[in-house]
Amino acid sequence: AAAAIGIAIKPQFVLLWVVREGLVLWRTRRVTPEGVIVPVLGAAYLAAVALFAPEYFALVRELGPAYHTFIRNPLLVTALLGDGAALALGALVVAAALWKRLGARRPALGGSAPGDLALVLAASVAACYLAAVLQQKGWGYHFYPARALAWLLLTLVAAAAAASLAASRARWTERLFAAIAGAAAITVAAAAVAGALAQAADPLDSRYDADPSVGQLIPFVREHAAGEPVMVLSPNMASGFPLTTYAGTEWPERYSNLWPLVAAYDSAIRDPAPLEFRPHDEATPIEERLRRTVAEDLARTDPALVLVLATGPDEPRWGMRRLDLLGFLTGDPAFAAAFARYDSAGVVGQYVVYGREGEPIRIPPRAPGSAAVDAPDEVVLDPAGLAAGVLFIVVLIALYRRAGERGPIAAPQPEPS
């Protein structure tokens, strides 16, 4: 039942269910209860949507293509450079290279042979990897299931290969792949534990925040909103969450962020020419829906504060920060009328603050050298990544040398007559 709900939320992960049921059917020639429950509940979900919320299908037809465009990467770029793709692909390559060492010869799944579990894990890694690639974003949380399963697969392959190599000598290529599996499994585990301990020691450090301004905004919003709704106008979900939760306020918008605007001007954002919004009478249905929805939410909820992500310079390297959010939204008369009740109060972090007319707002002093619009992040050497790379190489060399200390490859012995 949980799998059916998960697939309904993220349909790409139906690949995991297909692979799992396909393996069971291939190895056992039977259909499991999960093989029946998932499609039955999936059909019930679709029927319930059609019965209770039929407008959802029209919404998907309109917003689905736009979301596919939103921060989209080419398929090959996502497949090779996605955040986590390398670990998943590497685990599959290593497992394939050492497959004969895993002893996957049992006729049914669920046995004790390492190859049985390796087969399930490898197939699951491949399914979750494809599910992430199909989304064409390359985001780390899309690849997380594939990464987590890949680490389990590497650990299993390393342990099984080490036991097999101890019993009989192997070629240098097998020793190398076994060492890669072990070094990768150890490095990933060490990096995860070290990162968790470092964050636990200083959990409020700004480097752990998806939005660098959230540390300044939480106490400010908690003080001035006092539990009332706060509207955050930004094309990035990190602007509103976890700010809304940590500040104890309510989220008044039906959109989690203004991503449809980014999708509507995807090509213009990358174009070096000045970015100009379409005239109101030429706006796309996505733009009209966004303006109307945000205007209705503003008028309906009367938020205590409106935070607007500051607009960056009109240059391609600034990406979605080029968008003048208020310039776009005030093109709708309903939004302009509702927003006229708010006065600009100042800047907190990278957000321009607007409060209800006549209500005093105390803006905290800005930190020396801080700016409302920070320059895009530059690629710099990551100390943690460098340490992980050094650890991987050291462990790889140690494991390879250890595997080579077991003597020459044994010559095949003739079978007794």
PDB file of C-alpha atoms in Angstrom, residues 106-329:
ATOM      1  CA  ARG A 106      20.346 -20.376  -6.998  1.00  0.00           C
ATOM      2  CA  PRO A 107      17.035 -21.120  -8.755  1.00  0.00           C
ATOM      3  CA  ALA A 108      14.938 -18.888  -6.476  1.00  0.00           C
ATOM      4  CA  LEU A 109      15.229 -15.510  -4.824  1.00  0.00           C
ATOM      5  CA  GLY A 110      15.533 -15.251  -1.074  1.00  0.00           C
ATOM      6  CA  GLY A 111      18.381 -17.743  -0.669  1.00  0.00           C
ATOM      7  CA  SER A 112      21.642 -17.177   1.133  1.00  0.00           C
ATOM      8  CA  ALA A 113      23.883 -16.756  -1.915  1.00  0.00           C
ATOM      9  CA  PRO A 114      25.292 -13.208  -2.171  1.00  0.00           C
ATOM     10  CA  GLY A 115      24.354 -13.233  -5.840  1.00  0.00           C
ATOM     11  CA  ASP A 116      20.634 -13.367  -5.021  1.00  0.00           C
ATOM     12  CA  LEU A 117      20.786 -10.169  -3.007  1.00  0.00           C
ATOM     13  CA  ALA A 118      23.226  -8.607  -5.486  1.00  0.00           C
ATOM     14  CA  LEU A 119      20.778  -9.287  -8.330  1.00  0.00           C
ATOM     15  CA  VAL A 120      17.933  -7.556  -6.482  1.00  0.00           C
ATOM     16  CA  LEU A 121      20.119  -4.615  -5.477  1.00  0.00           C
ATOM     17  CA  ALA A 122      21.630  -4.161  -8.944  1.00  0.00           C
ATOM     18  CA  ALA A 123      18.221  -4.225 -10.604  1.00  0.00           C
ATOM     19  CA  SER A 124      16.869  -1.778  -8.007  1.00  0.00           C
ATOM     20  CA  VAL A 125      19.811   0.592  -8.468  1.00  0.00           C
ATOM     21  CA  ALA A 126      19.228   0.554 -12.230  1.00  0.00           C
ATOM     22  CA  ALA A 127      15.483   1.213 -11.812  1.00  0.00           C
ATOM     23  CA  CYS A 128      15.953   4.085  -9.350  1.00  0.00           C
ATOM     24  CA  TYR A 129      18.744   5.551 -11.491  1.00  0.00           C
ATOM     25  CA  LEU A 130      16.502   5.567 -14.563  1.00  0.00           C
ATOM     26  CA  ALA A 131      13.673   7.103 -12.511  1.00  0.00           C
ATOM     27  CA  ALA A 132      15.986   9.983 -11.595  1.00  0.00           C
ATOM     28  CA  VAL A 133      17.325  10.417 -15.115  1.00  0.00           C
ATOM     29  CA  LEU A 134      13.813  10.570 -16.595  1.00  0.00           C
ATOM     30  CA  GLN A 135      13.085  13.636 -14.450  1.00  0.00           C
ATOM     31  CA  GLN A 136      15.962  15.451 -16.231  1.00  0.00           C
ATOM     32  CA  LYS A 137      16.818  17.715 -13.305  1.00  0.00           C
ATOM     33  CA  GLY A 138      19.938  16.089 -11.883  1.00  0.00           C
ATOM     34  CA  TRP A 139      19.019  17.029  -8.300  1.00  0.00           C
ATOM     35  CA  GLY A 140      20.552  15.078  -5.436  1.00  0.00           C
ATOM     36  CA  TYR A 141      17.290  13.990  -3.836  1.00  0.00           C
ATOM     37  CA  HIS A 142      16.110  12.527  -7.144  1.00  0.00           C
ATOM     38  CA  PHE A 143      19.183  10.281  -7.165  1.00  0.00           C
ATOM     39  CA  TYR A 144      19.093   9.518  -3.433  1.00  0.00           C
ATOM     40  CA  PRO A 145      17.339   6.117  -3.704  1.00  0.00           C
ATOM     41  CA  ALA A 146      19.829   5.003  -6.365  1.00  0.00           C
ATOM     42  CA  ARG A 147      22.765   6.298  -4.300  1.00  0.00           C
ATOM     43  CA  ALA A 148      21.648   4.573  -1.091  1.00  0.00           C
ATOM     44  CA  LEU A 149      21.047   1.258  -2.844  1.00  0.00           C
ATOM     45  CA  ALA A 150      24.333   1.633  -4.734  1.00  0.00           C
ATOM     46  CA  TRP A 151      26.217   1.900  -1.436  1.00  0.00           C
ATOM     47  CA  LEU A 152      24.549  -1.303  -0.224  1.00  0.00           C
ATOM     48  CA  LEU A 153      25.455  -3.015  -3.495  1.00  0.00           C
ATOM     49  CA  LEU A 154      29.094  -1.898  -3.264  1.00  0.00           C
ATOM     50  CA  THR A 155      29.330  -3.133   0.326  1.00  0.00           C
ATOM     51  CA  LEU A 156      27.905  -6.533  -0.622  1.00  0.00           C
ATOM     52  CA  VAL A 157      30.131  -6.879  -3.689  1.00  0.00           C
ATOM     53  CA  ALA A 158      33.240  -5.899  -1.717  1.00  0.00           C
ATOM     54  CA  ALA A 159      32.521  -8.421   1.052  1.00  0.00           C
ATOM     55  CA  ALA A 160      31.633 -11.250  -1.338  1.00  0.00           C
ATOM     56  CA  ALA A 161      34.621 -10.577  -3.599  1.00  0.00           C
ATOM     57  CA  ALA A 162      37.006 -10.454  -0.635  1.00  0.00           C
ATOM     58  CA  ALA A 163      35.791 -13.862   0.560  1.00  0.00           C
ATOM     59  CA  SER A 164      36.062 -15.322  -2.937  1.00  0.00           C
ATOM     60  CA  LEU A 165      39.531 -13.902  -3.531  1.00  0.00           C
ATOM     61  CA  ALA A 166      40.718 -15.309  -0.209  1.00  0.00           C
ATOM     62  CA  ALA A 167      39.764 -18.802  -1.341  1.00  0.00           C
ATOM     63  CA  SER A 168      41.376 -18.616  -4.781  1.00  0.00           C
ATOM     64  CA  ARG A 169      43.632 -16.112  -6.477  1.00  0.00           C
ATOM     65  CA  ALA A 170      42.204 -13.907  -9.186  1.00  0.00           C
ATOM     66  CA  ARG A 171      43.344 -11.811 -12.114  1.00  0.00           C
ATOM     67  CA  TRP A 172      44.619  -8.315 -11.454  1.00  0.00           C
ATOM     68  CA  THR A 173      41.477  -6.843 -13.008  1.00  0.00           C
ATOM     69  CA  GLU A 174      39.269  -8.675 -10.501  1.00  0.00           C
ATOM     70  CA  ARG A 175      41.504  -7.558  -7.656  1.00  0.00           C
ATOM     71  CA  LEU A 176      41.262  -3.985  -8.913  1.00  0.00           C
ATOM     72  CA  PHE A 177      37.452  -3.995  -9.158  1.00  0.00           C
ATOM     73  CA  ALA A 178      37.171  -5.629  -5.732  1.00  0.00           C
ATOM     74  CA  ALA A 179      39.436  -2.924  -4.297  1.00  0.00           C
ATOM     75  CA  ILE A 180      37.350  -0.210  -5.997  1.00  0.00           C
ATOM     76  CA  ALA A 181      34.164  -1.648  -4.476  1.00  0.00           C
ATOM     77  CA  GLY A 182      35.674  -1.753  -1.000  1.00  0.00           C
ATOM     78  CA  ALA A 183      37.264   1.692  -1.225  1.00  0.00           C
ATOM     79  CA  ALA A 184      34.046   3.266  -2.523  1.00  0.00           C
ATOM     80  CA  ALA A 185      31.921   1.637   0.204  1.00  0.00           C
ATOM     81  CA  ILE A 186      34.309   2.742   2.950  1.00  0.00           C
ATOM     82  CA  THR A 187      34.709   6.270   1.559  1.00  0.00           C
ATOM     83  CA  VAL A 188      30.959   6.861   1.200  1.00  0.00           C
ATOM     84  CA  ALA A 189      30.310   5.592   4.736  1.00  0.00           C
ATOM     85  CA  ALA A 190      33.159   7.658   6.197  1.00  0.00           C
ATOM     86  CA  ALA A 191      32.058  10.816   4.352  1.00  0.00           C
ATOM     87  CA  ALA A 192      28.452  10.386   5.514  1.00  0.00           C
ATOM     88  CA  VAL A 193      29.430   9.822   9.150  1.00  0.00           C
ATOM     89  CA  ALA A 194      31.949  12.682   9.161  1.00  0.00           C
ATOM     90  CA  GLY A 195      29.422  15.038   7.583  1.00  0.00           C
ATOM     91  CA  ALA A 196      26.730  14.068  10.077  1.00  0.00           C
ATOM     92  CA  LEU A 197      29.067  14.567  13.052  1.00  0.00           C
ATOM     93  CA  ALA A 198      30.247  17.933  11.726  1.00  0.00           C
ATOM     94  CA  GLN A 199      26.680  19.181  11.289  1.00  0.00           C
ATOM     95  CA  ALA A 200      25.619  17.812  14.690  1.00  0.00           C
ATOM     96  CA  ALA A 201      28.456  19.777  16.289  1.00  0.00           C
ATOM     97  CA  ASP A 202      27.255  23.057  14.735  1.00  0.00           C
ATOM     98  CA  PRO A 203      23.774  22.515  13.286  1.00  0.00           C
ATOM     99  CA  LEU A 204      22.994  26.224  12.818  1.00  0.00           C
ATOM    100  CA  ASP A 205      26.005  26.961  10.638  1.00  0.00           C
ATOM    101  CA  SER A 206      24.776  28.791   7.522  1.00  0.00           C
ATOM    102  CA  ARG A 207      26.591  26.419   5.180  1.00  0.00           C
ATOM    103  CA  TYR A 208      23.902  23.816   5.900  1.00  0.00           C
ATOM    104  CA  ASP A 209      21.076  26.121   4.798  1.00  0.00           C
ATOM    105  CA  ALA A 210      19.643  25.790   1.311  1.00  0.00           C
ATOM    106  CA  ASP A 211      18.918  29.535   1.491  1.00  0.00           C
ATOM    107  CA  PRO A 212      21.758  31.641   2.970  1.00  0.00           C
ATOM    108  CA  SER A 213      19.259  34.177   4.355  1.00  0.00           C
ATOM    109  CA  VAL A 214      17.116  31.774   6.376  1.00  0.00           C
ATOM    110  CA  GLY A 215      19.160  32.245   9.556  1.00  0.00           C
ATOM    111  CA  GLN A 216      18.420  35.989   9.526  1.00  0.00           C
ATOM    112  CA  LEU A 217      14.802  35.554   8.469  1.00  0.00           C
ATOM    113  CA  ILE A 218      13.657  33.031  11.099  1.00  0.00           C
ATOM    114  CA  PRO A 219      13.861  35.337  14.174  1.00  0.00           C
ATOM    115  CA  PHE A 220      12.648  38.325  12.139  1.00  0.00           C
ATOM    116  CA  VAL A 221       9.583  36.514  10.783  1.00  0.00           C
ATOM    117  CA  ARG A 222       8.840  34.904  14.156  1.00  0.00           C
ATOM    118  CA  GLU A 223       8.805  38.337  15.804  1.00  0.00           C
ATOM    119  CA  HIS A 224       6.795  40.289  13.244  1.00  0.00           C
ATOM    120  CA  ALA A 225       4.397  37.642  11.930  1.00  0.00           C
ATOM    121  CA  ALA A 226       3.561  36.076  15.312  1.00  0.00           C
ATOM    122  CA  GLY A 227       2.062  32.976  13.727  1.00  0.00           C
ATOM    123  CA  GLU A 228       0.183  34.785  10.958  1.00  0.00           C
ATOM    124  CA  PRO A 229       0.671  33.840   7.285  1.00  0.00           C
ATOM    125  CA  VAL A 230       3.795  35.103   5.513  1.00  0.00           C
ATOM    126  CA  MET A 231       3.966  35.219   1.716  1.00  0.00           C
ATOM    127  CA  VAL A 232       7.379  34.602   0.143  1.00  0.00           C
ATOM    128  CA  LEU A 233       7.690  35.493  -3.540  1.00  0.00           C
ATOM    129  CA  SER A 234      10.595  33.550  -5.004  1.00  0.00           C
ATOM    130  CA  PRO A 235      11.221  31.022  -7.803  1.00  0.00           C
ATOM    131  CA  ASN A 236      13.064  28.797  -5.299  1.00  0.00           C
ATOM    132  CA  MET A 237      11.303  26.496  -2.814  1.00  0.00           C
ATOM    133  CA  ALA A 238      14.180  26.976  -0.355  1.00  0.00           C
ATOM    134  CA  SER A 239      12.969  30.552   0.158  1.00  0.00           C
ATOM    135  CA  GLY A 240       9.801  29.415   1.913  1.00  0.00           C
ATOM    136  CA  PHE A 241      10.861  26.147   3.512  1.00  0.00           C
ATOM    137  CA  PRO A 242      11.994  25.492   6.193  1.00  0.00           C
ATOM    138  CA  LEU A 243      11.451  29.193   7.022  1.00  0.00           C
ATOM    139  CA  THR A 244       7.678  28.743   7.372  1.00  0.00           C
ATOM    140  CA  THR A 245       8.050  25.777   9.727  1.00  0.00           C
ATOM    141  CA  TYR A 246      10.876  27.144  11.868  1.00  0.00           C
ATOM    142  CA  ALA A 247       9.305  30.584  12.243  1.00  0.00           C
ATOM    143  CA  GLY A 248       5.945  29.103  13.286  1.00  0.00           C
ATOM    144  CA  THR A 249       3.951  30.782  10.506  1.00  0.00           C
ATOM    145  CA  GLU A 250       1.475  29.569   7.887  1.00  0.00           C
ATOM    146  CA  TRP A 251       2.082  29.184   4.157  1.00  0.00           C
ATOM    147  CA  PRO A 252      -0.713  31.070   2.348  1.00  0.00           C
ATOM    148  CA  GLU A 253       0.116  30.205  -1.264  1.00  0.00           C
ATOM    149  CA  ARG A 254      -1.121  27.331  -3.381  1.00  0.00           C
ATOM    150  CA  TYR A 255       2.214  27.293  -5.216  1.00  0.00           C
ATOM    151  CA  SER A 256       5.269  26.259  -3.232  1.00  0.00           C
ATOM    152  CA  ASN A 257       7.231  28.863  -5.214  1.00  0.00           C
ATOM    153  CA  LEU A 258       6.988  30.811  -8.487  1.00  0.00           C
ATOM    154  CA  TRP A 259       8.568  28.079 -10.608  1.00  0.00           C
ATOM    155  CA  PRO A 260       6.006  28.435 -13.459  1.00  0.00           C
ATOM    156  CA  LEU A 261       7.463  31.860 -14.223  1.00  0.00           C
ATOM    157  CA  VAL A 262      10.910  30.307 -14.678  1.00  0.00           C
ATOM    158  CA  ALA A 263       9.417  27.701 -17.013  1.00  0.00           C
ATOM    159  CA  ALA A 264       7.534  30.363 -19.001  1.00  0.00           C
ATOM    160  CA  TYR A 265      10.750  32.346 -19.617  1.00  0.00           C
ATOM    161  CA  ASP A 266      13.210  29.446 -19.740  1.00  0.00           C
ATOM    162  CA  SER A 267      14.844  30.434 -23.032  1.00  0.00           C
ATOM    163  CA  ALA A 268      14.779  34.182 -22.234  1.00  0.00           C
ATOM    164  CA  ILE A 269      16.639  33.582 -18.964  1.00  0.00           C
ATOM    165  CA  ARG A 270      19.547  32.037 -20.888  1.00  0.00           C
ATOM    166  CA  ASP A 271      19.477  34.688 -23.643  1.00  0.00           C
ATOM    167  CA  PRO A 272      21.983  37.572 -23.292  1.00  0.00           C
ATOM    168  CA  ALA A 273      19.370  40.012 -24.619  1.00  0.00           C
ATOM    169  CA  PRO A 274      17.475  42.098 -22.020  1.00  0.00           C
ATOM    170  CA  LEU A 275      14.680  40.059 -20.449  1.00  0.00           C
ATOM    171  CA  GLU A 276      11.244  41.536 -21.051  1.00  0.00           C
ATOM    172  CA  PHE A 277       7.897  40.101 -19.978  1.00  0.00           C
ATOM    173  CA  ARG A 278       5.215  39.474 -22.595  1.00  0.00           C
ATOM    174  CA  PRO A 279       2.457  42.084 -22.822  1.00  0.00           C
ATOM    175  CA  HIS A 280      -0.564  41.203 -20.719  1.00  0.00           C
ATOM    176  CA  ASP A 281      -2.684  40.383 -23.778  1.00  0.00           C
ATOM    177  CA  GLU A 282       0.013  37.987 -25.080  1.00  0.00           C
ATOM    178  CA  ALA A 283       0.648  36.150 -21.804  1.00  0.00           C
ATOM    179  CA  THR A 284       0.625  32.355 -21.873  1.00  0.00           C
ATOM    180  CA  PRO A 285      -1.982  30.389 -19.878  1.00  0.00           C
ATOM    181  CA  ILE A 286       0.748  29.504 -17.351  1.00  0.00           C
ATOM    182  CA  GLU A 287       1.500  33.174 -16.726  1.00  0.00           C
ATOM    183  CA  GLU A 288      -2.170  34.075 -16.411  1.00  0.00           C
ATOM    184  CA  ARG A 289      -2.803  31.244 -13.953  1.00  0.00           C
ATOM    185  CA  LEU A 290       0.221  32.226 -11.853  1.00  0.00           C
ATOM    186  CA  ARG A 291      -0.763  35.898 -11.650  1.00  0.00           C
ATOM    187  CA  ARG A 292      -4.369  35.080 -10.838  1.00  0.00           C
ATOM    188  CA  THR A 293      -3.543  32.447  -8.216  1.00  0.00           C
ATOM    189  CA  VAL A 294      -0.981  34.572  -6.358  1.00  0.00           C
ATOM    190  CA  ALA A 295      -3.329  37.585  -6.412  1.00  0.00           C
ATOM    191  CA  GLU A 296      -6.184  35.511  -4.983  1.00  0.00           C
ATOM    192  CA  ASP A 297      -3.946  34.054  -2.273  1.00  0.00           C
ATOM    193  CA  LEU A 298      -2.687  37.505  -1.280  1.00  0.00           C
ATOM    194  CA  ALA A 299      -6.174  38.998  -1.063  1.00  0.00           C
ATOM    195  CA  ARG A 300      -7.667  35.959   0.694  1.00  0.00           C
ATOM    196  CA  THR A 301      -5.052  35.459   3.421  1.00  0.00           C
ATOM    197  CA  ASP A 302      -3.867  39.065   4.082  1.00  0.00           C
ATOM    198  CA  PRO A 303      -0.378  37.927   5.186  1.00  0.00           C
ATOM    199  CA  ALA A 304       1.458  39.829   7.909  1.00  0.00           C
ATOM    200  CA  LEU A 305       4.580  40.078   5.725  1.00  0.00           C
ATOM    201  CA  VAL A 306       5.435  39.748   2.058  1.00  0.00           C
ATOM    202  CA  LEU A 307       9.055  38.786   1.358  1.00  0.00           C
ATOM    203  CA  VAL A 308      10.302  39.263  -2.201  1.00  0.00           C
ATOM    204  CA  LEU A 309      13.584  37.758  -3.398  1.00  0.00           C
ATOM    205  CA  ALA A 310      15.687  40.667  -4.651  1.00  0.00           C
ATOM    206  CA  THR A 311      16.165  40.858  -8.413  1.00  0.00           C
ATOM    207  CA  GLY A 312      19.694  40.350  -9.730  1.00  0.00           C
ATOM    208  CA  PRO A 313      21.381  41.997 -12.715  1.00  0.00           C
ATOM    209  CA  ASP A 314      19.856  41.254 -16.111  1.00  0.00           C
ATOM    210  CA  GLU A 315      22.613  38.859 -17.199  1.00  0.00           C
ATOM    211  CA  PRO A 316      22.412  35.147 -18.123  1.00  0.00           C
ATOM    212  CA  ARG A 317      24.809  34.077 -15.351  1.00  0.00           C
ATOM    213  CA  TRP A 318      22.247  35.185 -12.769  1.00  0.00           C
ATOM    214  CA  GLY A 319      19.702  32.662 -14.049  1.00  0.00           C
ATOM    215  CA  MET A 320      16.246  32.911 -12.495  1.00  0.00           C
ATOM    216  CA  ARG A 321      17.398  35.835 -10.342  1.00  0.00           C
ATOM    217  CA  ARG A 322      17.035  37.985 -13.489  1.00  0.00           C
ATOM    218  CA  LEU A 323      13.253  37.838 -13.098  1.00  0.00           C
ATOM    219  CA  ASP A 324      11.623  40.982 -11.663  1.00  0.00           C
ATOM    220  CA  LEU A 325       8.974  39.153  -9.643  1.00  0.00           C
ATOM    221  CA  LEU A 326       6.990  42.191  -8.530  1.00  0.00           C
ATOM    222  CA  GLY A 327       7.223  43.681 -12.016  1.00  0.00           C
ATOM    223  CA  PHE A 328       5.575  40.539 -13.347  1.00  0.00           C
ATOM    224  CA  LEU A 329       2.896  40.141 -10.671  1.00  0.00           C
TER     225      LEU A 329
END
